[in-house]
Coordinates of N, CA, C and O in Angstrom, one line a residue:
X1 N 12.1 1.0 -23.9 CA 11.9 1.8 -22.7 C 10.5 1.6 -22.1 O 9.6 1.4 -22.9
X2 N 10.3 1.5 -20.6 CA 9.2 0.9 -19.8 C 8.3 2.0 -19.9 O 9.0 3.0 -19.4
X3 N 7.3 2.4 -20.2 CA 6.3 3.7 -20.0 C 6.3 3.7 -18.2 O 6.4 2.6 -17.6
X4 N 6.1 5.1 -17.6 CA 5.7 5.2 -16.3 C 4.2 5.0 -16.1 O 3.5 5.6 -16.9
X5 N 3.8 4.3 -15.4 CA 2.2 4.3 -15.1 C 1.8 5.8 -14.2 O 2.3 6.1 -13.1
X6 N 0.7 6.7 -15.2 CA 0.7 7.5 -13.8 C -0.6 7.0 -12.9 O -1.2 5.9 -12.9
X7 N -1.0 8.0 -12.2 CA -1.8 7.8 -11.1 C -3.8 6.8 -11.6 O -4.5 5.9 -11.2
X8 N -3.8 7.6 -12.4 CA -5.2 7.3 -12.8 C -5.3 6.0 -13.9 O -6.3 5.3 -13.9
X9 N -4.3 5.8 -14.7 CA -3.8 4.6 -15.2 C -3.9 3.8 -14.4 O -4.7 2.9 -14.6
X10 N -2.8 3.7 -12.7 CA -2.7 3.0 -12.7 C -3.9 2.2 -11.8 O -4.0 1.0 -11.6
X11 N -4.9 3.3 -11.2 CA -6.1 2.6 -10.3 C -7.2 1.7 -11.6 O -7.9 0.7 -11.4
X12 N -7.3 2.4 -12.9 CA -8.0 1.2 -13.7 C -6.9 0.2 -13.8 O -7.3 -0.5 -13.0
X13 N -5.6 -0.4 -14.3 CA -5.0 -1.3 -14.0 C -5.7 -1.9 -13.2 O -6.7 -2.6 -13.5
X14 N -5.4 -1.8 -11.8 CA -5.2 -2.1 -10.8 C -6.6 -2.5 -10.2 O -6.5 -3.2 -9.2
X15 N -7.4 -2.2 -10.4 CA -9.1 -2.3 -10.5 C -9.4 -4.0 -11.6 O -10.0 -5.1 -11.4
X16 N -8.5 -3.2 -12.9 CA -8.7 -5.1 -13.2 C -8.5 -6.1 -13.4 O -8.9 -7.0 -14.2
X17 N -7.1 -5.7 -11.9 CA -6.6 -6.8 -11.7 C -7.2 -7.6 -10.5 O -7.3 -8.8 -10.7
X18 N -7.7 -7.1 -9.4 CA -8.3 -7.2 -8.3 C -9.7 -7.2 -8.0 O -10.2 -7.8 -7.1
X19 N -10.3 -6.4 -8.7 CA -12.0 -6.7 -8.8 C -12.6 -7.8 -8.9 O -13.6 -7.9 -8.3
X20 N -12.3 -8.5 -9.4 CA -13.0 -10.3 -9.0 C -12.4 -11.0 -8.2 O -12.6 -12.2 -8.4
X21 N -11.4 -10.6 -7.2 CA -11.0 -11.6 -6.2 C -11.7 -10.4 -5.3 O -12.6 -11.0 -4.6
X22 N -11.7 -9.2 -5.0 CA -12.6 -8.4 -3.8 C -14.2 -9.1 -4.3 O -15.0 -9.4 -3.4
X23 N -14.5 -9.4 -5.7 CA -15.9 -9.9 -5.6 C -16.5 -11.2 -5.1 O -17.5 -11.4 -4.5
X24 N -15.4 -12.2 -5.5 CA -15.3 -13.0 -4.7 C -15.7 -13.2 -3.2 O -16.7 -13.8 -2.8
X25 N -14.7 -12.4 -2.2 CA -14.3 -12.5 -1.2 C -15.7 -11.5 -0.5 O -15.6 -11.3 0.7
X26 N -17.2 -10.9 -1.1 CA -18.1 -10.6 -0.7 C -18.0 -9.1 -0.9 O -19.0 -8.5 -0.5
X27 N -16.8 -8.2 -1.4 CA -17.0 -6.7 -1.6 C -17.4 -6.4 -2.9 O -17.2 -7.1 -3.9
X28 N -18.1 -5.0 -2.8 CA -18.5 -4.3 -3.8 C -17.7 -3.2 -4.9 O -17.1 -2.4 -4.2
X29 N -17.6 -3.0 -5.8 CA -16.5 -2.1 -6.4 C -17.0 -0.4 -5.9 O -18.1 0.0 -5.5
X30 N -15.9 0.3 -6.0 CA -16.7 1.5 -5.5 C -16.4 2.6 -6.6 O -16.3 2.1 -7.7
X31 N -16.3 3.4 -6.6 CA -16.4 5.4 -7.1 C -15.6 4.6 -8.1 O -14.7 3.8 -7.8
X32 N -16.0 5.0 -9.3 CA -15.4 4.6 -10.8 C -14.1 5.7 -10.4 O -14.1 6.5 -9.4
X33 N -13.0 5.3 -11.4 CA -11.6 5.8 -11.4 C -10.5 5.7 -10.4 O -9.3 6.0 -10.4
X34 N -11.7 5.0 -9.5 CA -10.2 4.3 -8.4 C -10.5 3.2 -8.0 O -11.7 2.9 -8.0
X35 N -9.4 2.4 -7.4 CA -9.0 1.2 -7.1 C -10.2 1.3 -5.8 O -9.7 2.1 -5.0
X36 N -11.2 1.0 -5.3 CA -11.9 1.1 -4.0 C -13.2 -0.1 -4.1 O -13.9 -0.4 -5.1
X37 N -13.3 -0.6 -2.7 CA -14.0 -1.8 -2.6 C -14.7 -1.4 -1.1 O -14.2 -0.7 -0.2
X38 N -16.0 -2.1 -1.1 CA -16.8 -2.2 0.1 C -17.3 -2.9 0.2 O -17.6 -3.4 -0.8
X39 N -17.8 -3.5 1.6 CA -18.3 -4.5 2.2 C -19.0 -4.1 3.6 O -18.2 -4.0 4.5
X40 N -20.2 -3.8 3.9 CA -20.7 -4.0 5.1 C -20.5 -2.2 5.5 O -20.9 -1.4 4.7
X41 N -20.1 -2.0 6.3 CA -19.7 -0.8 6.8 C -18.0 -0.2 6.5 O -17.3 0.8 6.8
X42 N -17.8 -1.4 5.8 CA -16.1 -1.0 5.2 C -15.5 -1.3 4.2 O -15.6 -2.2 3.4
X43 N -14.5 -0.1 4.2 CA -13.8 -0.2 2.5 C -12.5 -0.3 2.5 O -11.8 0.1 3.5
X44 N -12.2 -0.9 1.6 CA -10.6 -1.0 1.1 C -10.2 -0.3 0.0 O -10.8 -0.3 -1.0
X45 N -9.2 0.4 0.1 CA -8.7 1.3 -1.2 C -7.3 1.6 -1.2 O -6.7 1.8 -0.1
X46 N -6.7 1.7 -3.0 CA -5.4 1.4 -2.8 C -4.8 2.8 -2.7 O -5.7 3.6 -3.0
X47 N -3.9 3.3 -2.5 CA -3.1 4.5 -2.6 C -2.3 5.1 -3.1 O -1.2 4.5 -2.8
X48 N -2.1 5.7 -3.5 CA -0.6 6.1 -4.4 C -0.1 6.9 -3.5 O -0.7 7.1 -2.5
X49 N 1.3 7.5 -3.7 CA 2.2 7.7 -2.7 C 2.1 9.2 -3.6 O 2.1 9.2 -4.8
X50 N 2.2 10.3 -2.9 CA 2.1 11.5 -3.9 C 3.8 11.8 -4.0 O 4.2 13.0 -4.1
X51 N 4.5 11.1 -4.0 CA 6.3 11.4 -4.0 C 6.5 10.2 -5.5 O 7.0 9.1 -5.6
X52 N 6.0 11.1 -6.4 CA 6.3 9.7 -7.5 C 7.1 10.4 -8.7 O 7.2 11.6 -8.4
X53 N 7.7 10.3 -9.8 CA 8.1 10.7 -10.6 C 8.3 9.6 -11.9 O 8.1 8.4 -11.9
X54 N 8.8 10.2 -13.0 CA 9.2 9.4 -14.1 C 10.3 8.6 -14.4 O 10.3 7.6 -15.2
X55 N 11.2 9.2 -13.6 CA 12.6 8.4 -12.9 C 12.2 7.1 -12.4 O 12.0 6.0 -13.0
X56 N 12.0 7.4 -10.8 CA 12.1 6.0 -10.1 C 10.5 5.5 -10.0 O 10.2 4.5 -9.3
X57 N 9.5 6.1 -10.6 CA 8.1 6.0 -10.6 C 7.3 5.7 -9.8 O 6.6 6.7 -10.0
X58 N 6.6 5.0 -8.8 CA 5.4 5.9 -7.7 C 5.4 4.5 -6.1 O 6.3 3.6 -6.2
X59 N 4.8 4.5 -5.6 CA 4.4 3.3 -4.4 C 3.0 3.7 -4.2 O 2.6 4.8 -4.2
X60 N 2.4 2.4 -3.8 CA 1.3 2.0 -3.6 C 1.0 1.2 -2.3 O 1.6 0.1 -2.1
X61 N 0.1 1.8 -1.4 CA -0.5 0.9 0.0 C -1.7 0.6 -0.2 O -2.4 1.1 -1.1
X62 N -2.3 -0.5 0.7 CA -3.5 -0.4 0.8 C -4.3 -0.4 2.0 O -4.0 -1.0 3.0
X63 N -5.3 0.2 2.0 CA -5.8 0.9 3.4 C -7.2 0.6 3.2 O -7.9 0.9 2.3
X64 N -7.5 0.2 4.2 CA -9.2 -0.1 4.9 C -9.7 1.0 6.1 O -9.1 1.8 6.8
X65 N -10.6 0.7 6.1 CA -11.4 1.7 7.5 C -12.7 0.8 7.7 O -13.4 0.3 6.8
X66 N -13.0 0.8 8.8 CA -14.2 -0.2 9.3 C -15.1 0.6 9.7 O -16.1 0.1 10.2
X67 N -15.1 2.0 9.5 CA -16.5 2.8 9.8 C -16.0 4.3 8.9 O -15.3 4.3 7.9
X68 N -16.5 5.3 9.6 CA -16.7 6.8 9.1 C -15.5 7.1 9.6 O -15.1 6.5 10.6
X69 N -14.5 8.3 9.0 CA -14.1 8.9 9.7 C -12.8 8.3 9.7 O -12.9 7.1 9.3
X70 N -11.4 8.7 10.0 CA -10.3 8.5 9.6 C -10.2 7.5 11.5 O -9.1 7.1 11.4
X71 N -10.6 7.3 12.3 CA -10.3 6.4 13.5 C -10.1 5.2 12.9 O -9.2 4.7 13.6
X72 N -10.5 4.4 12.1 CA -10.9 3.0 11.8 C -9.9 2.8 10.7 O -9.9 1.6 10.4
X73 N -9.1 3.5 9.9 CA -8.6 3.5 9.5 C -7.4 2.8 9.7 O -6.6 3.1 10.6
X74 N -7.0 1.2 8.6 CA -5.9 0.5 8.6 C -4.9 0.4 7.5 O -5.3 0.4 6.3
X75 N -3.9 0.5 7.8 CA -2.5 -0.5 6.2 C -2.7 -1.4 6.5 O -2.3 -1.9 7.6
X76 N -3.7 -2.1 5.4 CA -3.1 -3.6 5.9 C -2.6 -4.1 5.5 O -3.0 -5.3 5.5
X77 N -1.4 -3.9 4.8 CA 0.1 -4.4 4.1 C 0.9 -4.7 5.6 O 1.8 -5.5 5.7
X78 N 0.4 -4.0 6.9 CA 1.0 -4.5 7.8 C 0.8 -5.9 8.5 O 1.7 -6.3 9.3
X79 N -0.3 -6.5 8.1 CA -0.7 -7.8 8.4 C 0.1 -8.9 7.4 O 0.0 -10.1 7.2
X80 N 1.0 -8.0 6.8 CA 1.7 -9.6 6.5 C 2.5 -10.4 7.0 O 3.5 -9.8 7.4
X81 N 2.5 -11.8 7.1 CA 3.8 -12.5 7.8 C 4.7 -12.5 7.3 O 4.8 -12.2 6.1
X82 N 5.9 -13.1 8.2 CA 7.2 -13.1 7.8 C 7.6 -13.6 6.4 O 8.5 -13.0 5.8
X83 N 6.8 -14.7 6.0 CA 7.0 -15.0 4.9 C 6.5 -14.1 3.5 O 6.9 -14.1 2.3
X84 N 5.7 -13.6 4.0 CA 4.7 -12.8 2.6 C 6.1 -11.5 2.4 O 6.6 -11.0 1.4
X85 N 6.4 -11.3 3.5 CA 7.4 -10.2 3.7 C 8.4 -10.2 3.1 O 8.8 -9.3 2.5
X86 N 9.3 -11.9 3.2 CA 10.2 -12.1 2.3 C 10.1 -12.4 1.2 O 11.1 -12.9 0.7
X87 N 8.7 -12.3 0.4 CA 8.4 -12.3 -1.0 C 8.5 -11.3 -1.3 O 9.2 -10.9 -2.2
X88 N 7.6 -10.3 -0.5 CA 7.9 -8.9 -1.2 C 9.0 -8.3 -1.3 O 9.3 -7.7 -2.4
X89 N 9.7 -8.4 -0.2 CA 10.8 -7.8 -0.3 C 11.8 -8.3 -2.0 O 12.4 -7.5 -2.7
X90 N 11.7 -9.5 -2.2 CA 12.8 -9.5 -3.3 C 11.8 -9.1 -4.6 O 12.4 -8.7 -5.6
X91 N 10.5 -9.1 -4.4 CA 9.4 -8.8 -5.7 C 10.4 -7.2 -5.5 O 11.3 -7.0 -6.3
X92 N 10.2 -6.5 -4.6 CA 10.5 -5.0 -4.7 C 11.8 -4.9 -5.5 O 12.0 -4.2 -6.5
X93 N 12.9 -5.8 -4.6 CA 14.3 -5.7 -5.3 C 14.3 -6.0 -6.8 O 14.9 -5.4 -7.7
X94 N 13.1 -7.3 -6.9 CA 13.4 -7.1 -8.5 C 12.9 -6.0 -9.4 O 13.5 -5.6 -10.4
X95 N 11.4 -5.4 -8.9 CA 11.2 -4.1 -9.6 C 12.0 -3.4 -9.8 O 12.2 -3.1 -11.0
X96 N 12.9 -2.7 -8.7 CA 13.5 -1.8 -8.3 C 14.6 -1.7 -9.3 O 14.7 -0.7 -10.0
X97 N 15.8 -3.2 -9.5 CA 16.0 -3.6 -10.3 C 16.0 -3.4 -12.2 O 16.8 -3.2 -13.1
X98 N 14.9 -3.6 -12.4 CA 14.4 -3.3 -13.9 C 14.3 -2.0 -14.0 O 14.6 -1.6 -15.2
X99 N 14.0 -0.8 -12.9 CA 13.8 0.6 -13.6 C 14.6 0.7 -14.8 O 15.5 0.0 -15.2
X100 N 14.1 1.9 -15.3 CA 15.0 2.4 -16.7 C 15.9 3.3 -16.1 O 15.5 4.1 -15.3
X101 N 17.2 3.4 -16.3 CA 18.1 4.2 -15.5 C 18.6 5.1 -16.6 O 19.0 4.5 -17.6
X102 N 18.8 6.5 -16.6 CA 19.6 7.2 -17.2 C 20.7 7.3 -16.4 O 20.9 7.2 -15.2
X103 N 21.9 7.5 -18.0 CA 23.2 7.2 -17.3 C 23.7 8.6 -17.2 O 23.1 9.3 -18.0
X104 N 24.6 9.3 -16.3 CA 24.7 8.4 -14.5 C 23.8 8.7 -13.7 O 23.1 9.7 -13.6
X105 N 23.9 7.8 -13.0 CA 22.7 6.7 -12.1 C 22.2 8.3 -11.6 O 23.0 9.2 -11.4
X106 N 20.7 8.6 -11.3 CA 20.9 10.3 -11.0 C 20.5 9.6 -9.4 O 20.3 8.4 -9.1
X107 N 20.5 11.1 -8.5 CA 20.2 10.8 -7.0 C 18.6 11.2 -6.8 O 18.1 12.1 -7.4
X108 N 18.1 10.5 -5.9 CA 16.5 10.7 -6.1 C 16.2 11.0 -4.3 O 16.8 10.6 -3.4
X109 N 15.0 11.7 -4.4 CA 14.7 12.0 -2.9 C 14.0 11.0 -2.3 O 13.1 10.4 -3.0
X110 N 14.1 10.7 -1.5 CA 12.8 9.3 -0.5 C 13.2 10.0 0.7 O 13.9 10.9 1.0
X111 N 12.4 9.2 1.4 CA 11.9 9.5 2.8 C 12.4 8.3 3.3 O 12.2 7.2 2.9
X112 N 13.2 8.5 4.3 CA 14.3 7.3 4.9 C 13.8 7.1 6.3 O 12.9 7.8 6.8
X113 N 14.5 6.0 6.9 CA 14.2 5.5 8.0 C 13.3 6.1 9.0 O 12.3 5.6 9.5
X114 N 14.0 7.6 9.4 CA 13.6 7.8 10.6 C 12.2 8.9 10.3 O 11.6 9.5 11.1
X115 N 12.2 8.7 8.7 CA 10.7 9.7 8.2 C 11.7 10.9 7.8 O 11.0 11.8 7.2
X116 N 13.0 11.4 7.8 CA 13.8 12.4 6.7 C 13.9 11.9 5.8 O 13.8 10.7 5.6
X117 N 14.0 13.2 5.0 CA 14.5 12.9 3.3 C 15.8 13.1 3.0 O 16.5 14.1 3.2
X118 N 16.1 12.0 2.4 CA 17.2 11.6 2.0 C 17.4 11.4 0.8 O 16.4 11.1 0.1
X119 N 19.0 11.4 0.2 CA 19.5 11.1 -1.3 C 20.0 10.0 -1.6 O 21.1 9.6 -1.1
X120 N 19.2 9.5 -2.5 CA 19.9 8.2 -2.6 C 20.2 7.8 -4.1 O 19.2 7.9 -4.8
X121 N 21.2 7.4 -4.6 CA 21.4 7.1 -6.3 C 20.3 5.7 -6.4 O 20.3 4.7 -5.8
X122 N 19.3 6.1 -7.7 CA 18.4 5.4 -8.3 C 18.9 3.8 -7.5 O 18.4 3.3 -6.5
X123 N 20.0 3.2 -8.2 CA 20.5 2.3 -8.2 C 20.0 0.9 -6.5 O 19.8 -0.3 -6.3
X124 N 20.0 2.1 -5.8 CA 20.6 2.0 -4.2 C 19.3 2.3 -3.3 O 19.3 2.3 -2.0
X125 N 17.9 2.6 -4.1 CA 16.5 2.3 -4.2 C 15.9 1.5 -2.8 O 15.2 1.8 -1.9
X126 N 16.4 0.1 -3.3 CA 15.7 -0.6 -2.4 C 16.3 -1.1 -1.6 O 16.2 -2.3 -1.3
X127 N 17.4 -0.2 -0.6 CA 18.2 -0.2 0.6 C 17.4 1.1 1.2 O 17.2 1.2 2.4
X128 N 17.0 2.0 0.5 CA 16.7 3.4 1.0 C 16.1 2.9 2.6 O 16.9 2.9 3.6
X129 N 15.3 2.6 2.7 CA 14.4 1.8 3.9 C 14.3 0.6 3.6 O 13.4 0.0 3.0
X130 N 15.9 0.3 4.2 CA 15.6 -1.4 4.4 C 14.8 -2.1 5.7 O 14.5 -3.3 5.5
X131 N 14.4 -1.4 7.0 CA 12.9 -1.9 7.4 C 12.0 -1.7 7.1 O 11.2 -2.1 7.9
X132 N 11.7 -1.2 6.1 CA 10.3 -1.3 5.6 C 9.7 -2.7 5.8 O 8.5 -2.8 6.2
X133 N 10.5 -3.7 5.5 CA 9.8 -5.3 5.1 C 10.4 -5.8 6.5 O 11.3 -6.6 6.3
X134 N 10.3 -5.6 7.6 CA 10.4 -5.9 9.0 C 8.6 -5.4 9.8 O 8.1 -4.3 9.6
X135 N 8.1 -6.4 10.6 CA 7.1 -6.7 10.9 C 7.5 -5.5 12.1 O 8.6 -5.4 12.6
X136 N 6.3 -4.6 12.4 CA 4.9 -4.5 11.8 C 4.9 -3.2 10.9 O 4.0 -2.4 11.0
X137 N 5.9 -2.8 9.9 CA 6.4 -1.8 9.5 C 5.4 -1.2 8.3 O 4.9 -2.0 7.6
X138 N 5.2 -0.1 8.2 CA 3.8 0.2 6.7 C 4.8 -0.1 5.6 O 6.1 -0.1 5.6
X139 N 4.0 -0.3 4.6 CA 4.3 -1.5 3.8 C 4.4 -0.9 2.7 O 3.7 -1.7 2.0
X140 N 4.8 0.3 1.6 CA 5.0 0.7 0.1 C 5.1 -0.4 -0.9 O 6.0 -1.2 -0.7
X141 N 4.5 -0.3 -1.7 CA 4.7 -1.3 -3.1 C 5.2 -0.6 -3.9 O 4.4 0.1 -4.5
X142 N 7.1 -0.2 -4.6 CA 7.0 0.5 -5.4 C 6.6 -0.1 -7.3 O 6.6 -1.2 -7.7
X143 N 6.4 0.6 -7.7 CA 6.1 0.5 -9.4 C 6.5 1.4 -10.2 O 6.8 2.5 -9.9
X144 N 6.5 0.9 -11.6 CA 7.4 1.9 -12.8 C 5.7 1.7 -13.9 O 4.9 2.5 -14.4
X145 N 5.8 0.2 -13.9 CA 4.9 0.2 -15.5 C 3.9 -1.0 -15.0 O 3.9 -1.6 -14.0
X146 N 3.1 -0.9 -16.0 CA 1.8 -2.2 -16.0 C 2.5 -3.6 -15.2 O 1.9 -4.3 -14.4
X147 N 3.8 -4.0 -15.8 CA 4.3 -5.2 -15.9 C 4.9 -5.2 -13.7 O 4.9 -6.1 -12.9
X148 N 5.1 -4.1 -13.8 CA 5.3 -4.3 -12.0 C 4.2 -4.5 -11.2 O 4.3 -5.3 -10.3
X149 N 2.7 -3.6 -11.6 CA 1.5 -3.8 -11.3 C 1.1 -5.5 -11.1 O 0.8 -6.1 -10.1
X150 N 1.2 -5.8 -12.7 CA 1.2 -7.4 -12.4 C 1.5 -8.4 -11.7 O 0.9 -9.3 -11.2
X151 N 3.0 -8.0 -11.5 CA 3.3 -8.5 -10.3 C 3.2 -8.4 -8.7 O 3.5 -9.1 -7.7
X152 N 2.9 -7.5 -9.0 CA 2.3 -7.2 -7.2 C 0.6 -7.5 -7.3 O -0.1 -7.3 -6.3
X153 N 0.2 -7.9 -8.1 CA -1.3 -8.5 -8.1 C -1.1 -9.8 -7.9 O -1.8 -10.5 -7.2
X154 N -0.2 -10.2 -8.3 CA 0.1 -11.8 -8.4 C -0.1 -12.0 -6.8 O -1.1 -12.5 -6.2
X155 N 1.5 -11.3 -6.0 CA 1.4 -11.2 -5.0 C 0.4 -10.9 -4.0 O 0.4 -11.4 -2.9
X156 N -0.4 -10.1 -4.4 CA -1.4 -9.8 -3.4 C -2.9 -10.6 -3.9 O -3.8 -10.5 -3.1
X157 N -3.0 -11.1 -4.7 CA -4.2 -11.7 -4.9 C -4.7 -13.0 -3.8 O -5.8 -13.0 -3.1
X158 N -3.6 -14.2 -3.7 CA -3.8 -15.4 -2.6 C -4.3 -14.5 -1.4 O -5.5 -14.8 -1.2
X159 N -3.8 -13.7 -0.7 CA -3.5 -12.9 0.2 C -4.6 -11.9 1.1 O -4.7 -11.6 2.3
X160 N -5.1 -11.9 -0.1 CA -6.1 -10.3 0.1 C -7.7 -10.8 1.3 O -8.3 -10.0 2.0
X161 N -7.8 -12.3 1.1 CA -8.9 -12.9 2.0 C -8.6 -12.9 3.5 O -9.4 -12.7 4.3
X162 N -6.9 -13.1 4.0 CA -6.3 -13.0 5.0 C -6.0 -11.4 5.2 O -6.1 -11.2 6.4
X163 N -5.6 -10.3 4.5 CA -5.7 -9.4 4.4 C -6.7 -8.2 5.2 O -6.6 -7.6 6.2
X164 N -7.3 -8.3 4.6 CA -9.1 -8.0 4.7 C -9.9 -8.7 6.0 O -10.7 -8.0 6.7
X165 N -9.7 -9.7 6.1 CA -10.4 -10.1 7.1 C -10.2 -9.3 8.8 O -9.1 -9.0 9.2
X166 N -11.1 -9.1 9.5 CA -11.5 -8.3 10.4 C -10.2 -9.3 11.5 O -10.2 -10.6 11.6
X167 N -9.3 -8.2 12.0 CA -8.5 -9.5 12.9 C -9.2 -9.7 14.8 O -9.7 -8.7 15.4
X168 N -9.1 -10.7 15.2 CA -9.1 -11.3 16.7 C -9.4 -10.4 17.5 O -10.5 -10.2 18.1
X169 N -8.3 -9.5 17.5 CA -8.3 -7.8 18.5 C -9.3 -7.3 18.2 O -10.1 -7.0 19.1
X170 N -9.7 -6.8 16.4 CA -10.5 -6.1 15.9 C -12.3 -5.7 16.4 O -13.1 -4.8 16.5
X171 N -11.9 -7.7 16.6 CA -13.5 -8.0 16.8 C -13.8 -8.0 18.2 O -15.0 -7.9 18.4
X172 N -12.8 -8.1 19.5 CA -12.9 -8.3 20.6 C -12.2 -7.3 21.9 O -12.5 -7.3 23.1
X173 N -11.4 -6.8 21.4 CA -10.6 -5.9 22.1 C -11.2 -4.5 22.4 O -11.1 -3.7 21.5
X174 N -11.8 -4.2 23.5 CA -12.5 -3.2 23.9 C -11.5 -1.6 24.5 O -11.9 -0.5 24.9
X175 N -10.1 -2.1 24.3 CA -9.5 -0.9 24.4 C -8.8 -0.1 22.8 O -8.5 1.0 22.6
X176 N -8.9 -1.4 21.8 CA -8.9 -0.9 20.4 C -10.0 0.2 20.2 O -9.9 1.3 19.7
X177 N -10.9 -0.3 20.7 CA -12.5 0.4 20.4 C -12.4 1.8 21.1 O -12.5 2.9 20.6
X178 N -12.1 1.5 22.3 CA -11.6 2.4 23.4 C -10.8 3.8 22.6 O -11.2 5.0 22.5
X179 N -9.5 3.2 21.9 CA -9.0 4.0 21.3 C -9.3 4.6 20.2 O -9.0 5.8 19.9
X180 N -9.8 3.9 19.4 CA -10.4 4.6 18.0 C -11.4 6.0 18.6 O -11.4 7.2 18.2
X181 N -12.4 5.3 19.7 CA -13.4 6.5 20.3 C -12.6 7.9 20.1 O -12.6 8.9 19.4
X182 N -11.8 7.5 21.5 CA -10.9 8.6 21.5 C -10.4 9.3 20.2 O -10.7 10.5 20.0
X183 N -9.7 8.6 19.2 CA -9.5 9.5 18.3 C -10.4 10.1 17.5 O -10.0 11.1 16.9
X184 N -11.8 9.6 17.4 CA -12.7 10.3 16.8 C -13.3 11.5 17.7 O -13.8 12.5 17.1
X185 N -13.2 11.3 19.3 CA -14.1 12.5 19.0 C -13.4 13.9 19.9 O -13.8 14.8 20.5
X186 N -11.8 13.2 19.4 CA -11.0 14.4 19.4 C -11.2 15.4 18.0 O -11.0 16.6 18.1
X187 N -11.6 14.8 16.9 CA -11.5 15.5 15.6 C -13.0 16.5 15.8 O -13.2 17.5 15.2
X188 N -13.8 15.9 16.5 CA -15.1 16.9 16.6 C -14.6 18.1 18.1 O -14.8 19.3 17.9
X189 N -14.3 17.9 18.9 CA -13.6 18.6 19.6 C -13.1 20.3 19.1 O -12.0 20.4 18.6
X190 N -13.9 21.2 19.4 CA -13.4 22.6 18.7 C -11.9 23.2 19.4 O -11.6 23.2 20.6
X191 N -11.4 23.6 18.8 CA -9.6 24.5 19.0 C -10.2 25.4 19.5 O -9.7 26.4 19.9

């Protein structure tokens, strides 16, 4: 039987598995006990999904911000192309695949298509949201144990320099900028 990774397990994991390719690529590691990296005025950090259990076991994003303040705020699991997309997608089916299943198959809650929660038997997992892996869709990694971690490092390691990198729009698009403003200084804005 696969041990569940929980949360804080799984950010040292996951810390070293990816810490020398963020060091590489010019970031710094950040706040001991979690997966977090910085460079310049920005960080990368991974996430755990607070909908996890021992059953079907937990999902993981990762998310950057290019300044202060939740405006700058990206997934950039959505920056993958079509093809990265159809790796993950079968990496997922195969995790999904390996869980440990108590018999009979039990029904588990997720959050479906249109953002309701829904019941779905263990089994039937990685149909729950089958656009998820349709471009430009946010991107969950689910995981059970170390040995799933691994493989989504595998996956995300080549990756993470194209990932990470500041995109085209990012650097030039003055109504992105335009909009982020906006959202920040709606949050200072008093009710």
């Amino acid at each position: 039987m696969r041990d569940y990774l929980k949360s804080r397990d799984f950010h040292r994991h996951m810390r070293s598995l990816l810490a020398s390719r963020f060091r590489e690529l010019g970031w710094e590691s950040q706040t001991a006990g979690k997966c977090s990296f910085a460079r310049g005025g920005r960080a990368c950090w991974l996430q755990v999904s607070q909908c996890s259990n021992g059953i079907m076991g937990a999902k993981f994003t990762i998310n950057m911000t290019e300044g202060p303040g939740p405006a700058g705020d990206t997934r950039i699991l959505r920056r993958l192309n079509e093809a990265d997309r159809g790796i993950g997608k079968a990496l997922e089916e195969s995790i999904i695949a390996r869980l440990p299943r108590p018999d009979p198959d039990p029904e588990v809650e997720v959050v479906g298509d249109n953002g309701q929660t829904i019941l779905v038997k263990l089994g039937d997992l990685a149909r729950a949201n089958p656009r998820q892996w349709e471009a430009p869709s946010d991107v969950w990694l689910p995981y059970f144990s170390k040995s799933d971690l691994d493989d989504w490092a595998t996956f995300l390691l080549p990756r993470l320099e194209r990932l990470t990198a500041l995109s085209s729009s990012e650097k030039i698009d003055p109504q992105l900028w335009a909009q982020r403003f906006r959202r920040l200084t709606r949050l200072f804005r008093s009710k």
